[in-house]
Coordinates of C-alpha atoms in Angstrom, one line a residue:
M1 CA 3.6 12.0 34.6
N2 CA 7.0 12.8 32.9
K3 CA 7.1 12.7 29.1
I4 CA 9.5 10.2 27.6
N5 CA 12.5 11.8 25.9
Y6 CA 12.6 9.4 22.9
Q7 CA 15.7 11.2 21.4
R8 CA 17.6 10.7 24.6
L9 CA 16.7 6.9 24.4
L10 CA 18.0 6.7 20.9
D11 CA 21.2 8.6 21.9
G12 CA 21.8 6.0 24.5
I13 CA 21.5 3.1 22.1
I14 CA 23.7 4.7 19.5
D15 CA 26.3 5.6 22.2
K16 CA 26.3 1.9 23.4
H17 CA 27.1 0.5 19.8
Q18 CA 29.6 3.2 19.1
K19 CA 31.7 2.3 22.3
N20 CA 31.6 -1.3 21.2
G21 CA 32.6 -0.4 17.7
E22 CA 29.4 -1.9 16.4
V23 CA 27.3 -0.8 13.3
P24 CA 23.9 -2.5 13.8
T25 CA 21.4 -3.1 11.0
L26 CA 18.2 -1.2 10.9
L27 CA 15.0 -1.8 9.1
L28 CA 13.6 1.8 8.4
H29 CA 9.9 2.1 7.4
V30 CA 9.5 5.1 5.2
C31 CA 6.4 7.1 4.1
C32 CA 8.0 9.4 1.6
A33 CA 11.3 10.7 0.4
P34 CA 11.1 14.3 2.2
C35 CA 10.4 12.7 5.6
S36 CA 13.1 10.1 5.2
S37 CA 15.8 12.6 4.0
Y38 CA 16.9 13.7 7.4
C39 CA 16.3 10.3 9.0
L40 CA 18.6 8.6 6.5
E41 CA 21.3 11.4 6.8
Y42 CA 21.4 11.1 10.6
L43 CA 20.9 7.3 11.0
S44 CA 23.2 6.2 8.4
E45 CA 26.2 7.4 10.4
F46 CA 25.5 4.7 12.9
F47 CA 23.5 2.0 11.2
R48 CA 23.4 -0.1 8.0
I49 CA 20.0 0.6 6.8
T50 CA 17.3 -1.3 4.8
V51 CA 14.5 1.1 3.7
F52 CA 11.1 -0.6 3.8
Y53 CA 8.5 1.2 1.7
Y54 CA 5.2 -0.2 2.8
N55 CA 2.2 2.2 2.6
P56 CA -1.0 0.7 1.4
N57 CA -2.7 3.8 2.8
I58 CA -1.6 5.9 -0.1
S59 CA -4.0 6.8 -2.7
L60 CA -4.1 6.9 -5.6
K61 CA -2.0 4.4 -7.2
E62 CA 0.0 6.9 -9.1
E63 CA 0.7 8.8 -6.0
Y64 CA 2.0 5.6 -4.4
F65 CA 4.4 4.9 -7.2
H66 CA 5.5 8.5 -7.6
R67 CA 6.5 8.7 -3.8
L68 CA 8.4 5.3 -4.2
E69 CA 10.4 6.5 -7.3
E70 CA 11.3 9.8 -5.4
E71 CA 12.5 7.5 -2.4
K72 CA 14.7 5.5 -4.7
R73 CA 16.2 8.6 -6.4
L74 CA 16.9 10.1 -3.0
I75 CA 18.8 7.1 -1.9
S76 CA 20.8 7.0 -5.2
E77 CA 21.7 10.5 -4.8
M78 CA 22.6 11.0 -1.1
P79 CA 26.0 10.2 0.3
F80 CA 26.0 7.7 3.2
A81 CA 28.6 6.7 5.7
N82 CA 27.0 3.1 5.8
P83 CA 25.1 1.0 3.3
V84 CA 21.5 2.0 2.6
T85 CA 19.3 -0.3 0.4
I86 CA 15.6 -0.4 -0.2
T87 CA 13.0 -3.1 -0.3
E88 CA 9.3 -2.6 -1.2
S89 CA 6.0 -4.4 -0.6
V90 CA 3.3 -5.1 -3.0
Y91 CA 0.7 -2.3 -3.2
D92 CA -2.7 -3.3 -2.0
S93 CA -4.9 -0.3 -1.0
K94 CA -7.8 -2.7 -0.2
E95 CA -5.9 -3.8 2.8
F96 CA -6.1 -0.3 4.2
F97 CA -9.6 0.4 3.1
D98 CA -10.8 -2.7 4.6
L99 CA -9.0 -1.9 7.9
V100 CA -10.5 1.5 8.4
K101 CA -14.0 1.0 7.1
G102 CA -16.4 3.1 9.3
L103 CA -13.7 5.5 10.2
E104 CA -13.6 7.5 7.0
N105 CA -14.7 10.8 8.7
E106 CA -12.4 10.5 11.8
P107 CA -10.3 13.7 12.4
E108 CA -6.6 13.5 11.5
G109 CA -4.7 11.8 14.4
G110 CA -7.8 9.9 15.5
K111 CA -8.6 6.2 15.5
R112 CA -8.2 5.8 11.7
C113 CA -4.6 7.0 11.9
E114 CA -4.0 4.7 14.9
K115 CA -5.0 1.7 12.9
C116 CA -2.9 2.9 10.0
F117 CA 0.2 3.2 12.2
R118 CA -0.2 -0.3 13.7
L119 CA -0.9 -1.8 10.2
R120 CA 2.4 -0.4 8.8
L121 CA 4.5 -0.9 12.0
S122 CA 3.2 -4.5 12.3
A123 CA 4.4 -5.2 8.7
S124 CA 7.7 -3.4 9.5
A125 CA 8.4 -5.6 12.5
Q126 CA 7.6 -8.7 10.4
K127 CA 10.0 -7.6 7.8
A128 CA 12.7 -6.7 10.3
K129 CA 12.2 -10.2 11.7
E130 CA 12.4 -11.8 8.2
L131 CA 15.6 -9.8 7.5
G132 CA 17.3 -10.4 11.0
A133 CA 17.6 -6.8 11.5
D134 CA 18.9 -5.7 14.9
Y135 CA 16.2 -2.9 15.0
F136 CA 13.3 -1.3 13.2
T137 CA 11.6 2.1 13.4
T138 CA 9.8 4.5 11.1
T139 CA 10.2 8.0 9.7
L140 CA 6.7 8.9 10.8
T141 CA 7.9 10.5 14.0
I142 CA 9.5 13.4 12.1
S143 CA 6.1 14.9 11.3
P144 CA 5.0 17.7 13.5
L145 CA 1.3 16.4 12.9
K146 CA 2.1 12.8 14.1
N147 CA 2.0 11.7 17.7
A148 CA 5.5 10.4 18.4
A149 CA 4.4 8.8 21.8
L150 CA 1.6 6.8 20.1
L151 CA 4.0 5.8 17.3
N152 CA 6.6 4.5 19.8
Q153 CA 4.1 2.8 21.9
I154 CA 2.7 0.8 18.9
G155 CA 6.2 0.1 17.8
E156 CA 7.2 -1.3 21.2
E157 CA 4.0 -3.4 21.1
E158 CA 4.8 -4.9 17.7
A159 CA 8.3 -5.5 18.5
A160 CA 7.4 -7.5 21.5
K161 CA 4.7 -9.3 19.4
H162 CA 7.2 -10.3 16.7
G163 CA 10.3 -10.8 18.7
V164 CA 12.4 -7.9 17.3
S165 CA 13.9 -4.7 18.8
W166 CA 12.1 -1.3 18.4
L167 CA 14.4 1.7 17.9
P168 CA 12.8 4.7 19.7
S169 CA 12.7 8.0 17.9
D170 CA 11.3 11.5 17.7
F171 CA 13.0 12.6 14.6
K172 CA 11.4 16.2 14.6
K173 CA 13.8 16.9 17.7
R174 CA 17.0 18.7 17.0
E175 CA 15.3 20.6 14.1
G176 CA 15.0 17.3 12.1
Y177 CA 11.9 18.4 10.4
K178 CA 13.5 21.7 9.5
R179 CA 16.5 19.8 8.0
S180 CA 14.2 17.7 6.0
I181 CA 12.8 20.7 4.3
Q182 CA 16.3 21.7 3.5
L183 CA 17.3 18.4 2.1
S184 CA 14.1 18.2 0.2
A185 CA 14.9 21.6 -1.6
Q186 CA 18.5 20.4 -2.1
H187 CA 17.4 17.3 -3.9
N188 CA 14.2 18.9 -5.4
L189 CA 12.0 16.3 -4.0
Y190 CA 8.3 16.1 -4.6
R191 CA 6.5 17.3 -1.4
Q192 CA 2.9 16.1 -1.3
N193 CA 0.2 18.2 0.3
Y194 CA -1.5 15.3 2.2
C195 CA -0.4 12.6 4.5
G196 CA -1.2 9.8 2.1
C197 CA -4.7 8.2 2.6
I198 CA -7.6 9.7 0.4
F199 CA -9.3 10.7 3.6
S200 CA -6.5 13.3 4.4
T201 CA -6.6 14.9 1.0
P202 CA -7.6 18.7 1.0
S203 CA -10.6 18.0 -1.2
F204 CA -12.1 15.2 1.0
L205 CA -11.5 17.3 4.3
S206 CA -13.2 20.2 2.6
R207 CA -16.2 18.1 1.8
A208 CA -16.4 16.5 5.1
D209 CA -16.2 20.1 6.8
S210 CA -18.9 21.3 4.6
S211 CA -21.2 18.4 5.4
A212 CA -20.6 18.8 9.1
R213 CA -21.6 22.6 9.0
N214 CA -24.8 21.6 7.0

């Protein structure tokens, strides 16, 4: 079975709008400023973007708001060819904890992460529908540790469910992840050492590994 080239699909969509002289609107779900840096630099050439910061998985509360403020600072500092604005959701970590109850010890990339992806992409699809955006997508595919095929599958499913259009992506392609590191250094961005949820922190993973060995 051939793997889907999501970057090529994205290229095709961009080319179509460019040929028609169109600048469509995009709801871009972001997880943090470092991951969004390259995505914004790249996509703002072709879309008018609304950044959507919705991440109830992030613990602790201080971490959540620190990442949010870094995202706002990055948007204020970066030059964009087309407008970029930001909208945020109410922080409610209980939403995430209730969803993944019983999956606390799942490995990274397992069932807990899949539920988390769907939670955030479902909310993103709803927000895109509410705002009348032409497309929605997420910065999550830039991470080498995230399953781009799974994210695109969930995105397509949520798009169909909510009656909006999913923008396919695999932002780690064309050295997107490397560029995000360069931009993070350029803007002196805070780079966290864990994905977001408490179960992905080094201290939790160390305890879980110790328990498994014993």
